[in-house]
Amino acid sequence: MDTLISILGSCLPCFPDLSSPYVTIKNVKYRIIKLLGEGGFSYVYLVKSSVNDAQYAMKKIRCPFGSNDETYKNSIKEIKNYHRFLKFGTPYIIQSIEEIIISEVDGSKTVYILLPYFEKSLQDIINNLVMNDDKMPEEDILKIFIGICRGLKVMHNYKTTTSQSAQSVPNSIADDVHSSTSADEDGLLLPPQGPASDDEDEENGDAPPSIPTELSQLIPFAHRDIKPANVMISAEGLPVLVDLGSCSKARIKIRNRQQALTLQDFAQEHCTLPYRAPELLDVVKNSEVTEKTDIWSLGCLLYACCFGYSPFEKLELEQGANISLAISQGKYIMPKNNGGYSSELMDIINQCLKLNPDKRPTVDQLLETTIELSRNSDL
Ligand SMILES: *[C@@H]1O[C@H](CO)[C@@H](O)[C@H](O)[C@H]1NC(C)=O
């Protein structure tokens, strides 16, 4: 009930009928059915459109300090991410449907993001298997994993062209996006001298006229919170990567201790521990963190599809291991007889869980290997 009251408080004119709270976005009323989840300043509701009765998920983010709010800047970044991969037409990454930003009289802001609603996640499927002491067939695991890799490939191989930058920001939030911060919104807000200040930003900078607009530039993005709970299953049965709140430029050079601590804090807040790469657990200076953090998480996810838990969670559950320590030592166990799965599949997990990020495969290599394996298991 608390959360409903907070909606009412923040958006009173939207609720002439208090018995049935709704939010109006672009002249369409969305009736709130129930709270799906919450965290920090954000809430996700199941809503129903009054136009066609379709169900959506609506994320509401409260930003008490308006435009100066870190939460606000992050929500703008998140919105940009929901639009960023649109042009690639991939079904494997979630896209937003609408968003509005409401400025309150007290200077605070509330961001609403309308998203597709999915009934179940890969974590739900895994939970069910664990509960029923059941297993997912290898070919099903491969099918889901290949879809996830296809989505991730779009992020890791993200290219931008200067001519496309204007389209990537929705009109309704363009003003807010441009006024919100001068720092690099697509990267992490690291302290001065960080990568943020010397990275080119395709959306902030006006490109010099001498650069041809078709020139594209590879700017890998990383999801940073790959885990079964962030993979939803669409009505068509395809895996969809969701929660783009921590998705940002993948390659971060760590030049000093302060930057290392800032990234470590970011990881602590955004990258779920059992799936977190060792280089994010203990960030060292004079290093570079890359999209290989996602590859580690993929290895954990694949293991969880096979054995019900992240490998480090499992070690904690079975041997009372210190999960942080196990991750930083890359210590985990494969069940006897690989739980009936092929040694090729186990090998993919092992490749992803290399302590040295450079030794892990790229997402393209992973796709190639897994597609090959699924072809062979079809025979
Ligand atoms: C686990 O290990 C880390 C160091 O790797 C240490 O900081 C932490 O205190 C340990 N936690 C427990 C519960 O022992």
GROMACS .gro file of C-alpha atoms and ligand atoms in nm:
model
  393
    1MET     CA    1   0.000   0.000   0.000
    2ASP     CA    2   0.290   0.232   0.070
    3THR     CA    3   0.387   0.235  -0.292
    4LEU     CA    4   0.040   0.318  -0.413
    5ILE     CA    5   0.032   0.609  -0.174
    6SER     CA    6   0.361   0.732  -0.310
    7ILE     CA    7   0.222   0.724  -0.661
    8LEU     CA    8  -0.083   0.914  -0.553
    9GLY     CA    9   0.130   1.168  -0.378
   10SER     CA   10   0.354   1.228  -0.672
   11CYS     CA   11   0.093   1.242  -0.941
   12LEU     CA   12  -0.230   1.355  -0.787
   13PRO     CA   13  -0.397   1.502  -1.097
   14CYS     CA   14  -0.367   1.166  -1.269
   15PHE     CA   15  -0.602   1.002  -1.020
   16PRO     CA   16  -0.947   1.149  -1.024
   17ASP     CA   17  -1.077   0.807  -0.930
   18LEU     CA   18  -0.879   0.697  -0.629
   19SER     CA   19  -1.013   0.344  -0.631
   20SER     CA   20  -0.842   0.269  -0.961
   21PRO     CA   21  -0.503   0.439  -0.985
   22TYR     CA   22  -0.364   0.500  -1.327
   23VAL     CA   23  -0.094   0.694  -1.503
   24THR     CA   24  -0.154   0.881  -1.827
   25ILE     CA   25   0.120   0.864  -2.088
   26LYS     CA   26   0.067   1.041  -2.419
   27ASN     CA   27  -0.310   1.051  -2.371
   28VAL     CA   28  -0.336   0.681  -2.295
   29LYS     CA   29  -0.441   0.572  -1.947
   30TYR     CA   30  -0.257   0.282  -1.791
   31ARG     CA   31  -0.433   0.126  -1.498
   32ILE     CA   32  -0.205  -0.012  -1.229
   33ILE     CA   33  -0.273  -0.378  -1.161
   34LYS     CA   34   0.002  -0.465  -0.917
   35LEU     CA   35   0.357  -0.404  -0.804
   36LEU     CA   36   0.601  -0.640  -0.977
   37GLY     CA   37   0.919  -0.532  -0.807
   38GLU     CA   38   1.107  -0.248  -0.649
   39GLY     CA   39   1.457  -0.138  -0.575
   40GLY     CA   40   1.608   0.186  -0.454
   41PHE     CA   41   1.399   0.471  -0.592
   42SER     CA   42   1.233   0.262  -0.859
   43TYR     CA   43   0.917   0.056  -0.879
   44VAL     CA   44   0.793  -0.168  -1.156
   45TYR     CA   45   0.418  -0.214  -1.196
   46LEU     CA   46   0.207  -0.436  -1.409
   47VAL     CA   47  -0.028  -0.198  -1.593
   48LYS     CA   48  -0.312  -0.236  -1.839
   49SER     CA   49  -0.380   0.002  -2.125
   50SER     CA   50  -0.733   0.143  -2.120
   51VAL     CA   51  -0.725   0.151  -2.500
   52ASN     CA   52  -0.672  -0.216  -2.581
   53ASP     CA   53  -0.643  -0.390  -2.244
   54ALA     CA   54  -0.287  -0.493  -2.329
   55GLN     CA   55  -0.051  -0.553  -2.036
   56TYR     CA   56   0.276  -0.367  -1.991
   57ALA     CA   57   0.542  -0.323  -1.729
   58MET     CA   58   0.580   0.033  -1.611
   59LYS     CA   59   0.892   0.145  -1.435
   60LYS     CA   60   0.858   0.447  -1.214
   61ILE     CA   61   1.171   0.620  -1.088
   62ARG     CA   62   1.155   0.890  -0.822
   63CYS     CA   63   1.427   1.154  -0.846
   64PRO     CA   64   1.402   1.371  -0.536
   65PHE     CA   65   1.669   1.615  -0.651
   66GLY     CA   66   1.542   1.670  -1.004
   67SER     CA   67   1.797   1.708  -1.282
   68ASN     CA   68   2.089   1.708  -1.042
   69ASP     CA   69   1.993   1.370  -0.916
   70GLU     CA   70   2.225   1.077  -0.981
   71THR     CA   71   1.914   0.862  -1.002
   72TYR     CA   72   1.777   1.096  -1.266
   73LYS     CA   73   2.095   1.088  -1.474
   74ASN     CA   74   2.095   0.710  -1.456
   75SER     CA   75   1.733   0.688  -1.564
   76ILE     CA   76   1.806   0.909  -1.867
   77LYS     CA   77   2.097   0.679  -1.947
   78GLU     CA   78   1.868   0.381  -1.912
   79ILE     CA   79   1.610   0.536  -2.147
   80LYS     CA   80   1.880   0.605  -2.404
   81ASN     CA   81   1.980   0.240  -2.382
   82TYR     CA   82   1.623   0.130  -2.455
   83HIS     CA   83   1.649   0.327  -2.782
   84ARG     CA   84   2.013   0.268  -2.860
   85PHE     CA   85   1.983  -0.080  -3.008
   86LEU     CA   86   1.652  -0.016  -3.186
   87LYS     CA   87   1.813   0.034  -3.524
   88PHE     CA   88   1.951  -0.321  -3.517
   89GLY     CA   89   1.602  -0.467  -3.503
   90THR     CA   90   1.703  -0.741  -3.261
   91PRO     CA   91   1.428  -0.930  -3.076
   92TYR     CA   92   1.681  -1.026  -2.807
   93ILE     CA   93   1.712  -0.684  -2.638
   94ILE     CA   94   1.421  -0.510  -2.467
   95GLN     CA   95   1.301  -0.178  -2.606
   96SER     CA   96   1.085   0.077  -2.433
   97ILE     CA   97   0.748   0.179  -2.569
   98GLU     CA   98   0.705   0.523  -2.417
   99GLU     CA   99   0.854   0.735  -2.148
  100ILE     CA  100   0.757   1.055  -1.972
  101ILE     CA  101   0.929   1.275  -1.720
  102ILE     CA  102   0.712   1.465  -1.478
  103SER     CA  103   0.856   1.769  -1.302
  104GLU     CA  104   0.698   1.823  -0.964
  105VAL     CA  105   0.648   2.163  -0.801
  106ASP     CA  106   0.903   2.078  -0.532
  107GLY     CA  107   1.175   2.045  -0.797
  108SER     CA  108   1.181   1.667  -0.792
  109LYS     CA  109   1.118   1.459  -1.103
  110THR     CA  110   0.945   1.132  -1.169
  111VAL     CA  111   1.041   0.922  -1.468
  112TYR     CA  112   0.796   0.669  -1.612
  113ILE     CA  113   0.915   0.411  -1.863
  114LEU     CA  114   0.661   0.190  -2.036
  115LEU     CA  115   0.805  -0.149  -2.127
  116PRO     CA  116   0.675  -0.475  -2.266
  117TYR     CA  117   0.553  -0.717  -2.001
  118PHE     CA  118   0.696  -1.068  -1.995
  119GLU     CA  119   0.542  -1.334  -1.779
  120LYS     CA  120   0.849  -1.530  -1.692
  121SER     CA  121   1.225  -1.507  -1.672
  122LEU     CA  122   1.496  -1.763  -1.722
  123GLN     CA  123   1.537  -1.754  -1.343
  124ASP     CA  124   1.172  -1.862  -1.303
  125ILE     CA  125   1.239  -2.155  -1.533
  126ILE     CA  126   1.552  -2.250  -1.337
  127ASN     CA  127   1.369  -2.220  -1.004
  128ASN     CA  128   1.104  -2.456  -1.132
  129LEU     CA  129   1.362  -2.709  -1.242
  130VAL     CA  130   1.537  -2.697  -0.905
  131MET     CA  131   1.210  -2.734  -0.721
  132ASN     CA  132   1.108  -3.035  -0.928
  133ASP     CA  133   1.457  -3.183  -0.929
  134ASP     CA  134   1.442  -3.165  -1.305
  135LYS     CA  135   1.687  -3.070  -1.579
  136MET     CA  136   1.672  -2.863  -1.892
  137PRO     CA  137   1.761  -3.063  -2.204
  138GLU     CA  138   2.093  -2.955  -2.354
  139GLU     CA  139   1.933  -2.848  -2.682
  140ASP     CA  140   1.694  -2.613  -2.497
  141ILE     CA  141   1.985  -2.464  -2.303
  142LEU     CA  142   2.176  -2.409  -2.625
  143LYS     CA  143   1.877  -2.248  -2.793
  144ILE     CA  144   1.831  -1.998  -2.513
  145PHE     CA  145   2.204  -1.935  -2.481
  146ILE     CA  146   2.241  -1.866  -2.855
  147GLY     CA  147   1.960  -1.607  -2.836
  148ILE     CA  148   2.124  -1.437  -2.540
  149CYS     CA  149   2.455  -1.429  -2.728
  150ARG     CA  150   2.283  -1.277  -3.032
  151GLY     CA  151   2.149  -0.995  -2.815
  152LEU     CA  152   2.480  -0.944  -2.644
  153LYS     CA  153   2.658  -0.941  -2.979
  154VAL     CA  154   2.460  -0.630  -3.072
  155MET     CA  155   2.580  -0.458  -2.754
  156HIS     CA  156   2.941  -0.570  -2.774
  157ASN     CA  157   2.969  -0.480  -3.143
  158TYR     CA  158   2.776  -0.156  -3.112
  159LYS     CA  159   2.870   0.092  -3.382
  160THR     CA  160   2.759   0.444  -3.410
  161THR     CA  161   2.750   0.690  -3.695
  162THR     CA  162   2.733   1.062  -3.638
  163SER     CA  163   2.430   1.092  -3.864
  164GLN     CA  164   2.226   0.859  -3.648
  165SER     CA  165   2.288   1.031  -3.322
  166ALA     CA  166   1.997   1.273  -3.358
  167GLN     CA  167   1.749   0.989  -3.391
  168SER     CA  168   1.870   0.795  -3.098
  169VAL     CA  169   1.720   1.033  -2.843
  170PRO     CA  170   1.343   1.039  -2.830
  171ASN     CA  171   1.198   1.387  -2.882
  172SER     CA  172   1.006   1.389  -2.560
  173ILE     CA  173   1.315   1.360  -2.347
  174ALA     CA  174   1.565   1.531  -2.576
  175ASP     CA  175   1.570   1.851  -2.374
  176ASP     CA  176   1.626   1.670  -2.052
  177VAL     CA  177   1.892   1.455  -2.205
  178HIS     CA  178   2.086   1.752  -2.328
  179SER     CA  179   2.054   1.959  -2.018
  180SER     CA  180   2.103   1.684  -1.768
  181THR     CA  181   2.478   1.663  -1.751
  182SER     CA  182   2.790   1.764  -1.931
  183ALA     CA  183   2.967   1.446  -1.838
  184ASP     CA  184   2.969   1.133  -2.045
  185GLU     CA  185   2.624   0.989  -1.993
  186ASP     CA  186   2.690   0.668  -2.172
  187GLY     CA  187   2.992   0.573  -1.971
  188LEU     CA  188   3.030   0.556  -1.602
  189LEU     CA  189   3.071   0.884  -1.424
  190LEU     CA  190   3.425   0.825  -1.314
  191PRO     CA  191   3.628   1.092  -1.138
  192PRO     CA  192   3.836   1.345  -1.339
  193GLN     CA  193   4.098   1.213  -1.579
  194GLY     CA  194   3.880   0.910  -1.617
  195PRO     CA  195   3.791   0.754  -1.944
  196ALA     CA  196   3.472   0.955  -1.935
  197SER     CA  197   3.648   1.280  -2.012
  198ASP     CA  198   3.851   1.166  -2.307
  199ASP     CA  199   3.611   0.924  -2.466
  200GLU     CA  200   3.426   1.052  -2.766
  201ASP     CA  201   3.058   1.071  -2.708
  202GLU     CA  202   2.843   1.025  -3.010
  203GLU     CA  203   2.549   1.202  -2.859
  204ASN     CA  204   2.704   1.498  -2.686
  205GLY     CA  205   2.955   1.624  -2.934
  206ASP     CA  206   2.871   1.809  -3.250
  207ALA     CA  207   3.091   1.635  -3.501
  208PRO     CA  208   3.320   1.856  -3.704
  209PRO     CA  209   3.171   1.904  -4.052
  210SER     CA  210   3.476   1.751  -4.214
  211ILE     CA  211   3.388   1.403  -4.087
  212PRO     CA  212   3.165   1.218  -4.330
  213THR     CA  213   2.842   1.116  -4.160
  214GLU     CA  214   2.858   0.756  -4.273
  215LEU     CA  215   3.178   0.706  -4.079
  216SER     CA  216   3.100   0.458  -3.810
  217GLN     CA  217   3.287   0.392  -3.496
  218LEU     CA  218   3.296   0.079  -3.285
  219ILE     CA  219   3.188   0.162  -2.931
  220PRO     CA  220   3.132  -0.165  -2.749
  221PHE     CA  221   2.867  -0.156  -2.480
  222ALA     CA  222   2.846  -0.405  -2.195
  223HIS     CA  223   2.529  -0.508  -2.018
  224ARG     CA  224   2.711  -0.557  -1.684
  225ASP     CA  225   2.430  -0.745  -1.511
  226ILE     CA  226   2.381  -1.058  -1.717
  227LYS     CA  227   2.199  -1.320  -1.505
  228PRO     CA  228   1.899  -1.548  -1.549
  229ALA     CA  229   1.671  -1.297  -1.374
  230ASN     CA  230   1.756  -1.039  -1.642
  231VAL     CA  231   1.666  -1.271  -1.926
  232MET     CA  232   1.294  -1.274  -1.991
  233ILE     CA  233   1.120  -1.526  -2.214
  234SER     CA  234   0.898  -1.369  -2.480
  235ALA     CA  235   0.560  -1.505  -2.586
  236GLU     CA  236   0.744  -1.652  -2.885
  237GLY     CA  237   0.982  -1.832  -2.651
  238LEU     CA  238   1.282  -1.613  -2.730
  239PRO     CA  239   1.518  -1.489  -2.459
  240VAL     CA  240   1.515  -1.110  -2.416
  241LEU     CA  241   1.785  -0.917  -2.231
  242VAL     CA  242   1.622  -0.670  -1.993
  243ASP     CA  243   1.720  -0.408  -1.736
  244LEU     CA  244   1.949  -0.180  -1.931
  245GLY     CA  245   2.011   0.037  -1.626
  246SER     CA  246   2.371  -0.069  -1.592
  247CYS     CA  247   2.444  -0.103  -1.964
  248SER     CA  248   2.723   0.138  -2.057
  249LYS     CA  249   3.038   0.174  -2.262
  250ALA     CA  250   3.228  -0.147  -2.213
  251ARG     CA  251   3.590  -0.040  -2.213
  252ILE     CA  252   3.705   0.149  -1.910
  253LYS     CA  253   4.066   0.234  -1.840
  254ILE     CA  254   4.144   0.248  -1.473
  255ARG     CA  255   4.427   0.494  -1.418
  256ASN     CA  256   4.421   0.559  -1.048
  257ARG     CA  257   4.295   0.429  -0.719
  258GLN     CA  258   3.999   0.662  -0.706
  259GLN     CA  259   3.871   0.538  -1.041
  260ALA     CA  260   3.920   0.180  -0.930
  261LEU     CA  261   3.709   0.242  -0.620
  262THR     CA  262   3.438   0.421  -0.818
  263LEU     CA  263   3.407   0.129  -1.059
  264GLN     CA  264   3.410  -0.117  -0.772
  265ASP     CA  265   3.127   0.074  -0.606
  266PHE     CA  266   2.933   0.076  -0.932
  267ALA     CA  267   2.981  -0.300  -0.962
  268GLN     CA  268   2.873  -0.355  -0.605
  269GLU     CA  269   2.552  -0.169  -0.674
  270HIS     CA  270   2.472  -0.297  -1.023
  271CYS     CA  271   2.645  -0.628  -1.092
  272THR     CA  272   2.486  -0.916  -0.904
  273LEU     CA  273   2.758  -1.087  -0.696
  274PRO     CA  274   2.719  -1.454  -0.799
  275TYR     CA  275   2.746  -1.344  -1.164
  276ARG     CA  276   3.006  -1.068  -1.115
  277ALA     CA  277   3.342  -1.099  -1.291
  278PRO     CA  278   3.651  -1.112  -1.067
  279GLU     CA  279   3.796  -0.797  -1.226
  280LEU     CA  280   3.487  -0.607  -1.103
  281LEU     CA  281   3.508  -0.756  -0.758
  282ASP     CA  282   3.855  -0.623  -0.699
  283VAL     CA  283   3.930  -0.346  -0.947
  284VAL     CA  284   4.300  -0.282  -0.979
  285LYS     CA  285   4.454   0.038  -1.106
  286ASN     CA  286   4.634   0.058  -1.440
  287SER     CA  287   4.399  -0.198  -1.583
  288GLU     CA  288   4.124  -0.200  -1.840
  289VAL     CA  289   3.783  -0.347  -1.780
  290THR     CA  290   3.605  -0.458  -2.097
  291GLU     CA  291   3.297  -0.637  -2.227
  292LYS     CA  292   3.464  -0.961  -2.114
  293THR     CA  293   3.290  -0.908  -1.778
  294ASP     CA  294   2.969  -1.008  -1.959
  295ILE     CA  295   3.137  -1.323  -2.089
  296TRP     CA  296   3.217  -1.429  -1.733
  297SER     CA  297   2.852  -1.370  -1.640
  298LEU     CA  298   2.745  -1.576  -1.941
  299GLY     CA  299   2.955  -1.864  -1.811
  300CYS     CA  300   2.780  -1.838  -1.475
  301LEU     CA  301   2.441  -1.821  -1.648
  302LEU     CA  302   2.514  -2.126  -1.860
  303TYR     CA  303   2.622  -2.318  -1.549
  304ALA     CA  304   2.300  -2.207  -1.375
  305CYS     CA  305   2.094  -2.338  -1.668
  306CYS     CA  306   2.264  -2.676  -1.622
  307PHE     CA  307   2.294  -2.700  -1.245
  308GLY     CA  308   2.042  -2.456  -1.096
  309TYR     CA  309   2.277  -2.200  -0.945
  310SER     CA  310   2.569  -1.977  -1.034
  311PRO     CA  311   2.887  -2.187  -0.992
  312PHE     CA  312   2.999  -1.973  -0.697
  313GLU     CA  313   2.660  -1.977  -0.534
  314LYS     CA  314   2.668  -2.355  -0.563
  315LEU     CA  315   3.008  -2.374  -0.397
  316GLU     CA  316   2.876  -2.157  -0.119
  317LEU     CA  317   2.564  -2.371  -0.080
  318GLU     CA  318   2.748  -2.702  -0.086
  319GLN     CA  319   3.076  -2.624   0.085
  320GLY     CA  320   3.005  -2.303   0.271
  321ALA     CA  321   3.266  -2.130   0.060
  322ASN     CA  322   3.319  -1.755   0.077
  323ILE     CA  323   3.158  -1.652  -0.250
  324SER     CA  324   3.381  -1.346  -0.307
  325LEU     CA  325   3.689  -1.551  -0.243
  326ALA     CA  326   3.570  -1.832  -0.470
  327ILE     CA  327   3.509  -1.582  -0.751
  328SER     CA  328   3.846  -1.414  -0.718
  329GLN     CA  329   4.015  -1.756  -0.722
  330GLY     CA  330   3.792  -1.879  -1.004
  331LYS     CA  331   3.704  -2.178  -0.788
  332TYR     CA  332   3.397  -2.389  -0.870
  333ILE     CA  333   3.310  -2.752  -0.924
  334MET     CA  334   3.151  -2.942  -1.209
  335PRO     CA  335   2.904  -3.205  -1.086
  336LYS     CA  336   2.987  -3.570  -1.143
  337ASN     CA  337   2.947  -3.689  -1.502
  338ASN     CA  338   2.878  -3.326  -1.593
  339GLY     CA  339   2.522  -3.389  -1.477
  340GLY     CA  340   2.464  -3.572  -1.803
  341TYR     CA  341   2.560  -3.276  -2.025
  342SER     CA  342   2.819  -3.294  -2.300
  343SER     CA  343   3.182  -3.220  -2.227
  344GLU     CA  344   3.167  -2.960  -2.506
  345LEU     CA  345   2.905  -2.767  -2.313
  346MET     CA  346   3.113  -2.787  -1.994
  347ASP     CA  347   3.409  -2.666  -2.193
  348ILE     CA  348   3.218  -2.352  -2.297
  349ILE     CA  349   3.149  -2.279  -1.930
  350ASN     CA  350   3.516  -2.329  -1.844
  351GLN     CA  351   3.627  -2.098  -2.126
  352CYS     CA  352   3.397  -1.820  -2.004
  353LEU     CA  353   3.516  -1.857  -1.645
  354LYS     CA  354   3.883  -1.788  -1.712
  355LEU     CA  355   4.026  -1.552  -1.452
  356ASN     CA  356   4.218  -1.368  -1.722
  357PRO     CA  357   3.957  -1.175  -1.926
  358ASP     CA  358   4.176  -1.192  -2.239
  359LYS     CA  359   4.155  -1.571  -2.231
  360ARG     CA  360   3.774  -1.570  -2.241
  361PRO     CA  361   3.611  -1.602  -2.582
  362THR     CA  362   3.442  -1.306  -2.750
  363VAL     CA  363   3.067  -1.322  -2.792
  364ASP     CA  364   3.118  -1.390  -3.163
  365GLN     CA  365   3.340  -1.687  -3.086
  366LEU     CA  366   3.086  -1.812  -2.833
  367LEU     CA  367   2.809  -1.789  -3.088
  368GLU     CA  368   3.011  -1.983  -3.340
  369THR     CA  369   3.093  -2.260  -3.090
  370THR     CA  370   2.741  -2.292  -2.954
  371ILE     CA  371   2.573  -2.288  -3.296
  372GLU     CA  372   2.814  -2.559  -3.406
  373LEU     CA  373   2.739  -2.763  -3.094
  374SER     CA  374   2.363  -2.730  -3.135
  375ARG     CA  375   2.392  -2.844  -3.499
  376ASN     CA  376   2.583  -3.149  -3.390
  377SER     CA  377   2.337  -3.236  -3.115
  378ASP     CA  378   2.057  -3.215  -3.372
  379LEU     CA  379   2.205  -3.511  -3.555
  380LIG     C1  380   3.521  -1.331   0.214
  380LIG     O1  381   3.647  -1.298   0.157
  380LIG     C2  382   3.670  -1.160   0.138
  380LIG     C3  383   3.805  -1.144   0.074
  380LIG     O2  384   3.815  -1.216  -0.042
  380LIG     C4  385   3.666  -1.090   0.272
  380LIG     O3  386   3.683  -0.951   0.252
  380LIG     C5  387   3.534  -1.116   0.339
  380LIG     O4  388   3.536  -1.059   0.467
  380LIG     C6  389   3.507  -1.264   0.348
  380LIG     N1  390   3.374  -1.285   0.403
  380LIG     C7  391   3.350  -1.369   0.501
  380LIG     C8  392   3.208  -1.379   0.545
  380LIG     O5  393   3.438  -1.432   0.556
   0.00000   0.00000   0.00000
